[in-house]
CSV table of C-alpha atoms in Angstrom, one decimal:
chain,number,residue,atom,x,y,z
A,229,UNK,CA,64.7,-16.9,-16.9
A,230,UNK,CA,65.6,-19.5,-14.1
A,231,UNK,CA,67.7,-17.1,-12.4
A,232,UNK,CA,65.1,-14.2,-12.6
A,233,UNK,CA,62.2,-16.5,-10.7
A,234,UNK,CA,65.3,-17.6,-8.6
A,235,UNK,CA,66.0,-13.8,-7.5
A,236,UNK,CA,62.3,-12.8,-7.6
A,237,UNK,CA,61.4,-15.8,-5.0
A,238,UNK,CA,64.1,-14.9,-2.2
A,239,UNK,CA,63.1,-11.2,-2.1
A,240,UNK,CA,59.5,-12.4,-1.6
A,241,UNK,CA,60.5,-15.0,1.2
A,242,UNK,CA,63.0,-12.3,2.7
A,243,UNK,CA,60.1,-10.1,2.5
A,244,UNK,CA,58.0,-12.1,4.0
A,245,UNK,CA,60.4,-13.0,6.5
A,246,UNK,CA,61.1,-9.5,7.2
A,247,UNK,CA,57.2,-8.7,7.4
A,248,UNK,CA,56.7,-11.6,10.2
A,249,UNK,CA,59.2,-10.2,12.3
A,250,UNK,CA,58.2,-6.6,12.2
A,251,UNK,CA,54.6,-8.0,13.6
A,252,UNK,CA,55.8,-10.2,16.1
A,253,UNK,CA,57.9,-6.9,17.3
A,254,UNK,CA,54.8,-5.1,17.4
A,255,UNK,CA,53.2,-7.4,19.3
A,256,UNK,CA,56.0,-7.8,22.0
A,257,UNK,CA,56.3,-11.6,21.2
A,258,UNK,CA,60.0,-11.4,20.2
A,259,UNK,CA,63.0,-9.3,21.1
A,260,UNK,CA,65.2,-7.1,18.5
A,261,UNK,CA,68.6,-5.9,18.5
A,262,UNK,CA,69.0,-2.5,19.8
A,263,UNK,CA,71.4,-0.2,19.2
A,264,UNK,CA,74.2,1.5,21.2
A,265,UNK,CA,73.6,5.1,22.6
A,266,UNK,CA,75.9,6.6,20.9
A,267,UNK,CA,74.2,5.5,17.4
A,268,UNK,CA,70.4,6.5,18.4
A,269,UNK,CA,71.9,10.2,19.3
A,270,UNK,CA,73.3,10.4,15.9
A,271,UNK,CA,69.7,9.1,14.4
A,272,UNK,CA,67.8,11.7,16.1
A,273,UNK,CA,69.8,14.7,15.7
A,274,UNK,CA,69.6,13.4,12.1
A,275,UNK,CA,65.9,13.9,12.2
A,276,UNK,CA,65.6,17.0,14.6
A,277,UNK,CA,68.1,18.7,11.4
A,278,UNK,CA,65.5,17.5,8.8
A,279,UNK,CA,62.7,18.5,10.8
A,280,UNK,CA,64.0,21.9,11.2
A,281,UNK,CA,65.6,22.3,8.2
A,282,UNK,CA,62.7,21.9,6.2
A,283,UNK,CA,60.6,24.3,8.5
A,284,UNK,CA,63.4,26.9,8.1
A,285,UNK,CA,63.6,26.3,4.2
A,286,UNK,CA,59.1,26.9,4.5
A,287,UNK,CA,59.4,29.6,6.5
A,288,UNK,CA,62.0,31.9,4.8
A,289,UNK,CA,60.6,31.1,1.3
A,290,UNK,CA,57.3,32.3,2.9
A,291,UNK,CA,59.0,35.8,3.8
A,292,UNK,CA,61.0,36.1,0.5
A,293,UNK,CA,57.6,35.5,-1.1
A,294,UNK,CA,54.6,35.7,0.5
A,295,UNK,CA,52.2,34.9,-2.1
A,296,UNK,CA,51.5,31.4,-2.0
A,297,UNK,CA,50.5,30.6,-5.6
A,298,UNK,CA,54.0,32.8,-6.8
A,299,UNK,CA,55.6,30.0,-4.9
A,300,UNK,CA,53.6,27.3,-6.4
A,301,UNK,CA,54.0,28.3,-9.8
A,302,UNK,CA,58.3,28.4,-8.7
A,303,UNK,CA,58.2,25.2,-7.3
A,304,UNK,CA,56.3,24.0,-11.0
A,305,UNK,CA,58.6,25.8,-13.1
A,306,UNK,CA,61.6,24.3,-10.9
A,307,UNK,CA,60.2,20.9,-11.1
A,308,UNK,CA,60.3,21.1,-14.6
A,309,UNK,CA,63.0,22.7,-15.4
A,310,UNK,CA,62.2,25.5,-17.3
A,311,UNK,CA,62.8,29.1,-17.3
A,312,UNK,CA,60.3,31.3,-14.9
A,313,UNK,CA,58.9,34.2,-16.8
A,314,UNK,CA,59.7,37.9,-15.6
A,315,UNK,CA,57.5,38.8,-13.0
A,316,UNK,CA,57.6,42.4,-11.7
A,317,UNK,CA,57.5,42.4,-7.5
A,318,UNK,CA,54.9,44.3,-5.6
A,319,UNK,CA,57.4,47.2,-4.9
A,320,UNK,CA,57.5,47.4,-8.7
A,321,UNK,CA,54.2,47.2,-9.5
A,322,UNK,CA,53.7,50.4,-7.2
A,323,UNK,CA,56.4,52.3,-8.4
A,324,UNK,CA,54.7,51.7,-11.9
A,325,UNK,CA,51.4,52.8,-11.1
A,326,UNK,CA,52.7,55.9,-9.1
A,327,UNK,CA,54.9,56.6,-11.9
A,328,UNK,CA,52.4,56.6,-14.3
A,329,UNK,CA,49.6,58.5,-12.3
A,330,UNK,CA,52.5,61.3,-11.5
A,331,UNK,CA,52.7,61.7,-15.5
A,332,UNK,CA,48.9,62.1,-15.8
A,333,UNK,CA,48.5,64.5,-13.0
A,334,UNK,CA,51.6,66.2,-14.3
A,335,UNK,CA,54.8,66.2,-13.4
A,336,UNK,CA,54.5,70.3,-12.9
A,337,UNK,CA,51.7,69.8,-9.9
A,338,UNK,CA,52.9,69.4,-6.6
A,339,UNK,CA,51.3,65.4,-6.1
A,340,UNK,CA,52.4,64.8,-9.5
A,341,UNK,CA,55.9,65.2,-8.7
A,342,UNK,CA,55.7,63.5,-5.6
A,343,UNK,CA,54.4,60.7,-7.3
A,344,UNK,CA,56.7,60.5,-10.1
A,345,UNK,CA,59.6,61.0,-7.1
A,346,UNK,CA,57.8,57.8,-4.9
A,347,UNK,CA,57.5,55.7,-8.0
A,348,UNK,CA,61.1,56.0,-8.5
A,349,UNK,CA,62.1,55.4,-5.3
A,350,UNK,CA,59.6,52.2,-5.1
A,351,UNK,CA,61.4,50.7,-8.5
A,352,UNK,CA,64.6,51.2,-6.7
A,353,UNK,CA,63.4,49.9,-3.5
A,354,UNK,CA,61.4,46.4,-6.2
A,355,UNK,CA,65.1,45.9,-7.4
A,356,UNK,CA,66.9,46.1,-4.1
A,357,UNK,CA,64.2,43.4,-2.9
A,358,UNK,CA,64.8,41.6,-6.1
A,359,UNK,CA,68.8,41.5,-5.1
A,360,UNK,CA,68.2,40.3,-1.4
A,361,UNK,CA,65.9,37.5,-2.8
A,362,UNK,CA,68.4,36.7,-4.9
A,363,UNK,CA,71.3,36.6,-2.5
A,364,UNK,CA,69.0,34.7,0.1
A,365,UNK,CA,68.7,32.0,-2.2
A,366,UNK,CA,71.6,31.4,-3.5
A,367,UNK,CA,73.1,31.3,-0.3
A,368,UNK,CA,71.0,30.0,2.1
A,369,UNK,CA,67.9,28.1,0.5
A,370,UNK,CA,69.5,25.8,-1.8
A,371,UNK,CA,71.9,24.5,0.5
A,372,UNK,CA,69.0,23.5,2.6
A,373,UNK,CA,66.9,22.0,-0.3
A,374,UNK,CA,70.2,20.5,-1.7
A,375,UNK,CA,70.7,19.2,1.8
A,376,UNK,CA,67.1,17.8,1.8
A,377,UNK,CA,67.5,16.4,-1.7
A,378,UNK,CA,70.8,14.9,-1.2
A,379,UNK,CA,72.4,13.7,1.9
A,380,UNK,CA,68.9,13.8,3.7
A,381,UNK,CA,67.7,11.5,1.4
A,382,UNK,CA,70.5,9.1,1.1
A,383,UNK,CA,70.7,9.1,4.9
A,384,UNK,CA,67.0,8.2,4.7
A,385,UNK,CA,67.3,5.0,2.6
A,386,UNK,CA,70.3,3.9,4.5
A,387,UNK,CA,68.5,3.8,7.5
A,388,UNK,CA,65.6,1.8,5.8
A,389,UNK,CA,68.1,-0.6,4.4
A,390,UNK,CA,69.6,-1.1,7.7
A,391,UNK,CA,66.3,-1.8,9.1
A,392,UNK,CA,65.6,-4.6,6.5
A,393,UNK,CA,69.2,-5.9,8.0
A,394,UNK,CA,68.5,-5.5,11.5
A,395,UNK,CA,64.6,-7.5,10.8
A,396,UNK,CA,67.2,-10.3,9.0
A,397,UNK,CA,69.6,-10.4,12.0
A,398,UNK,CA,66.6,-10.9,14.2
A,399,UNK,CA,64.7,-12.9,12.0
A,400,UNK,CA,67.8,-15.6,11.6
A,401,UNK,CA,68.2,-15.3,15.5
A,402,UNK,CA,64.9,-16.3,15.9
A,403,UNK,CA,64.9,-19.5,13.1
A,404,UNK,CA,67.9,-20.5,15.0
A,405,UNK,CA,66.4,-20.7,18.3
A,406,UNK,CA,63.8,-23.0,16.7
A,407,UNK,CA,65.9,-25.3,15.0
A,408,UNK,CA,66.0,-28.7,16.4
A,409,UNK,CA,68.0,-30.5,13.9
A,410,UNK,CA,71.8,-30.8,13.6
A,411,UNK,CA,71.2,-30.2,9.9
A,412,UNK,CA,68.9,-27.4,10.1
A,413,UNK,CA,71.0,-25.4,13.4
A,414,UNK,CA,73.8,-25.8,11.0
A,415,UNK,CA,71.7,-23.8,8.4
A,416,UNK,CA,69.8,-21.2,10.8
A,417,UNK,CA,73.9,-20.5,12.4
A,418,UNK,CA,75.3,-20.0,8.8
A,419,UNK,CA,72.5,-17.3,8.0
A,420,UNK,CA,72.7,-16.4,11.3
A,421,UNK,CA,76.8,-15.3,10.7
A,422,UNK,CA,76.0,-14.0,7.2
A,423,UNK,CA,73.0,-11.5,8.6
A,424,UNK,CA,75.1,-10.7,11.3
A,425,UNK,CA,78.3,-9.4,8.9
A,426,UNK,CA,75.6,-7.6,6.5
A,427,UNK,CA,73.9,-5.9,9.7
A,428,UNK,CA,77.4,-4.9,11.0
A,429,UNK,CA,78.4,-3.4,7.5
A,430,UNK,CA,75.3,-1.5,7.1
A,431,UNK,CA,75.3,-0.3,10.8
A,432,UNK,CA,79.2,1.3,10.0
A,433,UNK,CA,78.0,3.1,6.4
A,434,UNK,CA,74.4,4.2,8.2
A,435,UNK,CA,76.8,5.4,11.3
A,436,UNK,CA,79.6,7.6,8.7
A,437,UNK,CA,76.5,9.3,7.0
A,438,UNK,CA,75.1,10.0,9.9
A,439,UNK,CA,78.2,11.7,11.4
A,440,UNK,CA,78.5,13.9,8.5
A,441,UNK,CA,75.0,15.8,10.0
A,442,UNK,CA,77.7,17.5,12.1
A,443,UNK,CA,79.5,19.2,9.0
A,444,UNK,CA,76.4,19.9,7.1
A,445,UNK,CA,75.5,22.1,10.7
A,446,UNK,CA,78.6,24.4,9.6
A,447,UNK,CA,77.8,24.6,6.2
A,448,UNK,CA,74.2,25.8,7.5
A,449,UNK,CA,75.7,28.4,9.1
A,450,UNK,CA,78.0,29.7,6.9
A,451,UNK,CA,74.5,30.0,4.7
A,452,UNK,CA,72.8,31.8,7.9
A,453,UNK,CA,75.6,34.2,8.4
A,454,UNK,CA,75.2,34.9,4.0
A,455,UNK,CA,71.9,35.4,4.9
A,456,UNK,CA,71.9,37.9,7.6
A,457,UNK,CA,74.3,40.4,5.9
A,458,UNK,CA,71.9,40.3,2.8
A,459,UNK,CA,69.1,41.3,5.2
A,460,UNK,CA,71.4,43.9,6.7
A,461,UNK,CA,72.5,45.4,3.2
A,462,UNK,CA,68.6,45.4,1.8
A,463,UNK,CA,67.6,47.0,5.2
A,464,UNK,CA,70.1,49.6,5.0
A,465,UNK,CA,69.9,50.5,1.6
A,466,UNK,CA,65.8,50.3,2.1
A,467,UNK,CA,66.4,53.1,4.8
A,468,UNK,CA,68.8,55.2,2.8
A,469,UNK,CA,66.3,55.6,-0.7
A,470,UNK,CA,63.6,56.5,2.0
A,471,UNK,CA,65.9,59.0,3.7
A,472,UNK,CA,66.9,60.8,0.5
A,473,UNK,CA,63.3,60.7,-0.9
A,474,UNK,CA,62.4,62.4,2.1
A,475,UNK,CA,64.4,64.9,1.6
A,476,UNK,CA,63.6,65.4,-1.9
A,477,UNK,CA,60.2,65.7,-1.3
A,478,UNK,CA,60.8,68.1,1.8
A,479,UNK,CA,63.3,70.7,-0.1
A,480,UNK,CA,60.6,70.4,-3.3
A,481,UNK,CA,57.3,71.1,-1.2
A,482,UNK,CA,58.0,73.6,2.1
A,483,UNK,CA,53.6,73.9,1.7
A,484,UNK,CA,53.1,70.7,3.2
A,485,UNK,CA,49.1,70.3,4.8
A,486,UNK,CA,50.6,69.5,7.8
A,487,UNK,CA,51.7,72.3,10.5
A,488,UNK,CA,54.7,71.8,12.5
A,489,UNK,CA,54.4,71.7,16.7
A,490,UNK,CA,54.0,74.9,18.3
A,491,UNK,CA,52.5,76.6,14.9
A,492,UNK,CA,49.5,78.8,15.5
A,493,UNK,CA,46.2,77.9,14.1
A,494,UNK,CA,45.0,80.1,11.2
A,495,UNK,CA,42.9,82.2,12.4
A,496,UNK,CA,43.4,85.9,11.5
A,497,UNK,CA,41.2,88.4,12.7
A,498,UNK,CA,41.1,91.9,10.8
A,499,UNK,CA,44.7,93.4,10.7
A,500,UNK,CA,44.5,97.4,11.7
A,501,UNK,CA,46.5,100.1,10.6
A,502,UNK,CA,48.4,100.0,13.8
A,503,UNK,CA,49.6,96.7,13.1
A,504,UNK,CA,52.1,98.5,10.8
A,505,UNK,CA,50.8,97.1,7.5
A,506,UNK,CA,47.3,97.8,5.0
A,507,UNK,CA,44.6,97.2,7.6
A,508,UNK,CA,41.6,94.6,5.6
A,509,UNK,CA,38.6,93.5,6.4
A,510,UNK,CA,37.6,89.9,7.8
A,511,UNK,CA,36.9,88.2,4.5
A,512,UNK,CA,39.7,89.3,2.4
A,513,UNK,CA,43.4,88.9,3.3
A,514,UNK,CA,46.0,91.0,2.7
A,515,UNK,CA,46.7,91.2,-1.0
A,516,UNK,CA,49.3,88.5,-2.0
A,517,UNK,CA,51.6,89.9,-4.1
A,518,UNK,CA,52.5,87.4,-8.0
A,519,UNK,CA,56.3,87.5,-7.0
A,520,UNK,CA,56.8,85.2,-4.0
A,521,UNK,CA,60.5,83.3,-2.6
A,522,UNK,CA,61.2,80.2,-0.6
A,523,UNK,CA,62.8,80.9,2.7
A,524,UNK,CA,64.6,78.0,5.0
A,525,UNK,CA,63.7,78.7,8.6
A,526,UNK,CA,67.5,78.9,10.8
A,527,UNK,CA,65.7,78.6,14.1
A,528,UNK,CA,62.9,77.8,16.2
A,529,UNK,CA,60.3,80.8,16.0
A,530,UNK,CA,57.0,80.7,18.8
A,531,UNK,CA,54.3,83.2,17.6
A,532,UNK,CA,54.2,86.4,20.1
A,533,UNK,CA,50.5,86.6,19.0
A,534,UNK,CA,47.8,85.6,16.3
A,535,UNK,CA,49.3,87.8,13.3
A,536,UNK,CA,52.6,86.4,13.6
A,537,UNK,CA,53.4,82.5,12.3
A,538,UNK,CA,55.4,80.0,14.5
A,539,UNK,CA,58.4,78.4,12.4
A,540,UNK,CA,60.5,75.1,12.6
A,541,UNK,CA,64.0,75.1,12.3
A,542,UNK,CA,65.1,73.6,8.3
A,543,UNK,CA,61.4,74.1,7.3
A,544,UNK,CA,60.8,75.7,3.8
A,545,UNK,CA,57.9,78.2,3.8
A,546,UNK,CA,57.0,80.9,1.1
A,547,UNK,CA,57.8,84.4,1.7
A,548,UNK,CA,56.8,87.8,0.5
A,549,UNK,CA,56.9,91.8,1.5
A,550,UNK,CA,53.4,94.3,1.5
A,551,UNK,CA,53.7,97.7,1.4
A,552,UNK,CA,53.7,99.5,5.2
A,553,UNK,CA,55.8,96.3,6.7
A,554,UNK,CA,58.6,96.7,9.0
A,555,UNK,CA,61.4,96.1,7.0
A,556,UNK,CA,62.5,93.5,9.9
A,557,UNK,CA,59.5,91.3,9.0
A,558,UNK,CA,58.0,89.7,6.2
A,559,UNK,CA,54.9,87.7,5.5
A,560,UNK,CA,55.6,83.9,5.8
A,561,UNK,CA,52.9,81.1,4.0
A,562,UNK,CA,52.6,77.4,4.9
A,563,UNK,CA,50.0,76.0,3.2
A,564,UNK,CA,46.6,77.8,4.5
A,565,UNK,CA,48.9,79.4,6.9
A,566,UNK,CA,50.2,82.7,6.9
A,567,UNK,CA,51.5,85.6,9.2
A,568,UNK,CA,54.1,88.1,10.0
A,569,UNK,CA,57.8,86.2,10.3
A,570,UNK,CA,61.5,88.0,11.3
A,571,UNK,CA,63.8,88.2,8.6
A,572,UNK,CA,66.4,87.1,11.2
A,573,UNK,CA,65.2,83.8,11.2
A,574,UNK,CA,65.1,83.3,7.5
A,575,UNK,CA,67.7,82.1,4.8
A,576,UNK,CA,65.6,83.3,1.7
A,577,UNK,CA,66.3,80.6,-1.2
């Protein structure tokens, strides 16, 4: 018990002590040791790599997720060590819904297929995301927060305990300038020499953690380099499942709503007989027969008039013959659109 309230009552004097010479610091009424160039450099590129590491680690969590409360409830689950439940992304969720609103409009529709096609692709795309995210923090966010966690923070409280050494240095400095008794110089120089070999020790372990900044810098960038290639890979492979969607949806639908450059507008006056098929009148077309073919354009086609339909190279239209056509032409549809095409231009499908 005698030892306790021993041990108790020097950390409250050297406390106290410690307290008394931080004020009298402030106040400019006493000087402090400083310490060499070389040692505040390695202090502050201490702090400038927790600054920016922890604004890195804020910043890309913000981009892998940017929901704020899904990062909250991460950081709970993480905290207390328990397993996060499934949680589809927002890619996912779309691919889903699309999915699911392709089956109801039916798959045998033209938007229902798309739809059903775009889901798919978004799933893909959800667990491509889901695979970067994944990569990213393996590799590159929990280095950082192990970083933080770890050697930031043992670097943090041997700083503070050399600061409690450097205010006893000081402090013993001070008591021995004061001393005007043989007997009590003799005490302020023996405290002075045992402050002054704890203040040295502390100074050398602060200075070797502080040095080892340097090799977390390349262990940051080895994360950073892990960290671009995922981004290239889920960028590339992003690109790729667009690319072949669009192509799927392209070769599946040659009726888009849209009219390529250069294609006339549809507006078809009454055709005569001279125009070497059935002459009909302004309100009703040309009769279009049940039997109709796809038809892959080979080249650039530009109109020579109104009855005839300008054509895209690789575009998909429908096709289909009337009786008294030339046997060089057909009729060509896309979408509302429709005229007289060359069969020279056409691959029919």
């Amino acid at each position: 018990m005698g030892d306790s309230f021993k041990k108790f009552g020097d950390q409250a004097s050297a406390f106290f002590s410690r307290a008394k010479q931080y004020t009298e610091e402030k106040l400019g009424n006493v000087e402090k040791t400083e310490f060499d160039a070389q040692f505040e450099n390695l202090v502050q590129r201490a702090e400038d790599t927790k600054h920016w590491t922890e604004r890195i680690l804020k910043q890309t969590e913000a981009v892998l997720q940017p929901n704020p409360t899904v990062r909250m409830e991460s950081y709970l689950y993480d905290t207390l060590d328990k397993k996060k439940p499934p949680r589809l992304t927002n890619l996912e969720n779309l691919g889903a819904n699309m999915t699911q609103a392709g089956s109801c409009y039916g798959p045998g529709t033209a938007y229902g297929s798309a739809l059903t096609k775009c889901g798919s692709m978004e799933k893909k795309l959800g667990d491509v995301e889901r695979e970067f995210v994944e990569k990213s923090v393996n590799h590159f966010l929990h280095p950082l927060k192990n970083f933080l966690e770890g050697d930031m923070k043992t670097i943090q409280k041997e700083k503070r305990t050399l600061l409690a050494k450097r205010l006893d240095l000081d402090a013993a400095k001070s008591k021995l300038r004061k001393a005007r008794s043989t007997e009590s110089t003799q005490k302020a120089e023996l405290e002075l020499r045992v402050a002054q070999a704890e203040f040295d020790r502390q100074t050398e372990i602060t200075k070797l953690l502080l040095e080892g900044v340097g090799s977390t810098h390349a262990s940051h960038l080895r994360g950073l380099q892990s960290f671009v290639e995922a981004q290239a890979m889920y960028y590339a492979q992003c690109q790729q499942y667009v690319a072949d969607l669009q192509k799927q949806l392209a070769s599946s639908d040659g009726s888009g709503s849209t009219s390529p450059a250069g294609a006339m507008p549809n507006i078809h006056p009454p055709y005569s007989n001279e125009s070497g098929f059935e002459a009909f009148n302004s309100s009703v077309p040309p009769a279009r027969p049940t039997s109709t073919r796809k038809a892959k354009v080979l080249y650039d086609y530009d109109a020579a008039d109104i009855k005839e339909l300008s054509l895209k190279a690789d575009e998909i239209i429908n096709v289909y013959s009337i009786p008294g056509l030339e046997s060089d032409w057909m009729m060509g549809e896309r979408g509302s659109q429709q005229g007289k095409v060359p069969v020279t231009y056409l691959e029919l499908l």
